[in-house]
Coordinates of C-alpha atoms in Angstrom, one line a residue:
M154 CA 95.4 113.7 128.3
I155 CA 94.4 117.3 127.2
D156 CA 96.7 120.0 128.6
E157 CA 94.9 123.4 128.4
A158 CA 97.9 125.2 129.8
A159 CA 100.7 124.3 127.5
D160 CA 103.8 126.5 127.8
D161 CA 103.0 128.3 124.5
G162 CA 99.3 128.8 125.4
R163 CA 98.1 126.1 122.9
E164 CA 95.9 123.3 123.9
E165 CA 97.7 120.0 123.5
F166 CA 96.5 116.4 123.4
R167 CA 98.9 113.7 124.7
P168 CA 96.8 110.5 124.7
L169 CA 99.6 108.2 125.7
V170 CA 101.4 110.2 128.3
E171 CA 99.7 108.6 131.3
L172 CA 100.1 105.0 130.1
S173 CA 102.8 102.7 131.2
A174 CA 105.4 101.5 128.6
E175 CA 103.6 98.2 128.4
E176 CA 100.2 99.8 127.9
R177 CA 101.6 102.1 125.2
R178 CA 102.9 99.2 123.3
Q179 CA 99.3 97.8 123.1
V180 CA 97.9 100.9 121.5
I181 CA 98.2 100.5 117.8
T182 CA 95.4 102.9 116.6
L183 CA 93.2 105.7 118.0
P184 CA 89.4 105.8 118.4
A185 CA 87.2 107.5 115.9
S186 CA 86.1 109.8 118.8
I187 CA 89.2 111.9 118.1
A188 CA 86.8 113.7 115.8
K189 CA 85.5 115.5 118.9
L190 CA 88.8 117.1 119.6
T191 CA 88.0 120.2 117.6
A192 CA 89.8 122.6 119.9
V193 CA 93.2 120.7 120.0
K194 CA 96.0 122.6 118.4
H195 CA 99.0 120.3 119.1
F196 CA 98.6 116.5 118.8
V197 CA 101.5 114.7 120.5
L198 CA 102.1 111.0 119.6
Y199 CA 105.8 111.0 120.3
G200 CA 107.3 107.4 120.6
S201 CA 104.0 105.7 120.0
N202 CA 103.4 102.1 118.8
L203 CA 100.7 103.2 116.4
V204 CA 100.4 101.5 113.1
R205 CA 97.5 103.8 111.8
V206 CA 95.6 107.0 112.5
P207 CA 91.9 107.0 111.8
P208 CA 90.5 109.2 109.1
E209 CA 88.5 111.1 111.8
I210 CA 91.7 113.1 112.4
G211 CA 90.3 115.3 109.5
A212 CA 87.7 116.7 112.0
M213 CA 90.4 118.2 114.2
T214 CA 89.9 121.5 112.5
S215 CA 92.0 123.6 115.0
L216 CA 95.1 121.4 114.7
E217 CA 98.2 123.4 114.0
E218 CA 101.0 120.9 114.9
L219 CA 101.4 117.1 114.7
T220 CA 104.2 115.3 116.6
P221 CA 104.3 111.6 115.9
Y222 CA 108.2 111.6 116.0
T223 CA 109.8 108.2 116.7
S224 CA 106.5 106.4 116.0
Y225 CA 108.4 104.0 113.8
R226 CA 105.5 101.7 113.0
L227 CA 103.4 104.6 111.6
H228 CA 104.1 104.3 107.8
W229 CA 101.2 106.3 106.4
F230 CA 98.3 108.6 107.2
P231 CA 94.7 108.9 106.1
Y232 CA 94.0 111.4 103.2
E233 CA 91.5 113.1 105.4
I234 CA 94.3 114.8 107.3
I235 CA 94.4 117.4 104.5
R236 CA 91.1 118.7 106.0
C237 CA 93.2 120.1 108.9
S238 CA 93.6 123.4 107.1
K239 CA 95.5 125.0 110.0
L240 CA 98.1 122.3 110.3
A241 CA 101.4 124.0 109.6
R242 CA 104.0 122.1 111.6
S243 CA 104.8 118.4 111.8
T244 CA 107.6 116.3 113.2
V245 CA 107.5 112.8 111.6
S246 CA 110.1 110.1 111.3
T247 CA 110.1 110.3 107.6
R248 CA 112.4 107.4 106.9
A249 CA 109.7 105.0 108.2
L250 CA 107.2 106.3 105.7
F251 CA 106.1 104.4 102.6
G252 CA 107.7 105.9 99.5
N253 CA 110.0 108.2 101.3
Y254 CA 112.4 109.5 98.7
K255 CA 115.5 108.9 100.8
V256 CA 115.1 105.1 101.4
R257 CA 112.0 104.4 99.3
P258 CA 110.3 101.6 101.3
P259 CA 107.6 100.0 99.1
F260 CA 103.9 100.8 99.3
P261 CA 101.7 97.8 100.1
R262 CA 99.5 96.7 97.3
L263 CA 95.9 97.8 97.7
Q264 CA 92.7 95.9 97.0
P265 CA 91.3 96.2 93.5
P266 CA 88.4 98.6 93.0
Q267 CA 85.0 97.5 94.3
V268 CA 82.2 98.4 92.0
S269 CA 79.8 97.6 94.8
V270 CA 80.2 97.3 98.5
A271 CA 76.9 95.5 99.1
D272 CA 78.8 92.5 100.4
L273 CA 81.3 94.5 102.4
D274 CA 80.6 95.7 106.0
L275 CA 82.3 99.0 106.0
R276 CA 81.9 99.3 109.7
A277 CA 83.9 96.2 110.5
L278 CA 86.8 95.8 108.1
D279 CA 90.0 93.8 108.4
A280 CA 92.6 96.5 108.8
R281 CA 95.4 94.2 107.5
R282 CA 93.5 94.1 104.2
W283 CA 91.9 97.5 103.9
G284 CA 94.2 99.7 106.1
T285 CA 91.4 100.7 108.4
T286 CA 88.6 99.1 110.5
A287 CA 85.9 101.3 109.1
I288 CA 85.2 103.6 106.2
R289 CA 82.4 106.1 106.8
G290 CA 82.7 108.3 103.7
C291 CA 84.7 109.2 100.7
S292 CA 88.1 110.7 101.5
V293 CA 87.7 113.2 98.7
C294 CA 84.0 114.3 98.6
D295 CA 82.8 112.9 101.9
R296 CA 79.8 111.2 100.4
P297 CA 78.9 107.7 101.5
I298 CA 81.1 105.1 99.8
K299 CA 78.1 102.9 98.9
Q300 CA 77.0 105.4 96.2
G301 CA 79.8 104.5 93.9
G302 CA 81.9 101.6 95.2
L303 CA 85.3 101.8 96.8
H304 CA 88.5 102.8 95.1
Q305 CA 91.7 102.8 97.2
V306 CA 94.8 104.6 96.1
W307 CA 98.0 106.0 97.6
I308 CA 99.3 109.5 97.1
S309 CA 102.2 111.4 98.7
L310 CA 101.5 115.0 99.5
R311 CA 103.1 117.7 101.5
V312 CA 101.2 118.1 104.8
A313 CA 102.6 120.7 107.1
T314 CA 106.4 120.3 107.3
D315 CA 106.6 116.8 105.8
V316 CA 105.6 114.8 102.7
L317 CA 103.3 112.1 103.9
P318 CA 102.0 108.9 102.1
L319 CA 98.2 109.2 102.3
L320 CA 95.6 106.4 101.9
V321 CA 92.6 107.5 99.9
N322 CA 89.3 105.7 100.1
A323 CA 87.4 107.2 97.2
C324 CA 83.8 106.6 96.2
S325 CA 84.4 106.8 92.4
T326 CA 87.0 107.1 89.7
T327 CA 85.9 110.8 89.4
C328 CA 87.1 111.4 92.9
V329 CA 90.4 109.7 92.2
S330 CA 90.8 111.9 89.2
A331 CA 90.2 115.0 91.3
L332 CA 93.3 114.2 93.5
P333 CA 96.2 116.6 93.2
S334 CA 99.6 115.7 91.8
G335 CA 102.1 114.0 94.2
A336 CA 104.8 115.9 95.9
E337 CA 108.1 116.6 94.3
E338 CA 110.6 113.7 94.3
H339 CA 107.6 111.3 94.9
V340 CA 105.2 109.4 92.6
Q341 CA 103.1 112.0 90.9
L342 CA 99.9 110.0 90.1
P343 CA 97.7 108.2 92.5
H344 CA 98.6 104.5 92.5
T345 CA 97.6 101.2 94.1
G346 CA 101.0 100.3 95.5
G347 CA 103.3 97.3 94.8
R348 CA 106.1 98.0 92.3
V349 CA 105.8 101.6 91.5
K350 CA 108.5 103.6 89.7
Q351 CA 109.8 106.3 92.0
P352 CA 111.2 109.5 90.5
P353 CA 115.0 109.9 90.6
S354 CA 116.7 112.0 93.3
D355 CA 120.1 113.0 94.6
W356 CA 119.8 110.3 97.2
D357 CA 119.7 107.3 94.8

């Protein structure tokens, strides 16, 4: 549901608001077609059952606010979200996030680098293994993955109001090397998950 007459004059997108509680429980991801929502400024996913957001969220170039609060199964976001350059406000249940510095839930271990994806159908992936059902381009440079293989890493960066764990699908080690340092109180270098050493904090 798109509300063009939100109280503060901003266009909002509330995709789950008209669904019953049972229907909402069945929605665990969103379609790639969210890339068409280039005018949406406030994306409301409050109380959803989502387990992932597709990388196409990066095409929502007008996005200013993201509200997935109490979506407790949403543990990470795609790196492409950093393309939402206007995104300034977020309300996320941070204790549910991988690597959150307060409770430090572990990152799942990612697949080893793929030098070639010739035997991998990037349009029909097992999300339990790859974190997504499709990879259309490099998270960093946006070039086709097939040009340089597939290199998956985690990195935690400040996005809007919160530090989010981001899944990067890179086409090369060069693109991995181009990633920024991680957020303060989080792992600084890109990593592949598993047992990673978190920095110390006052919450330990």
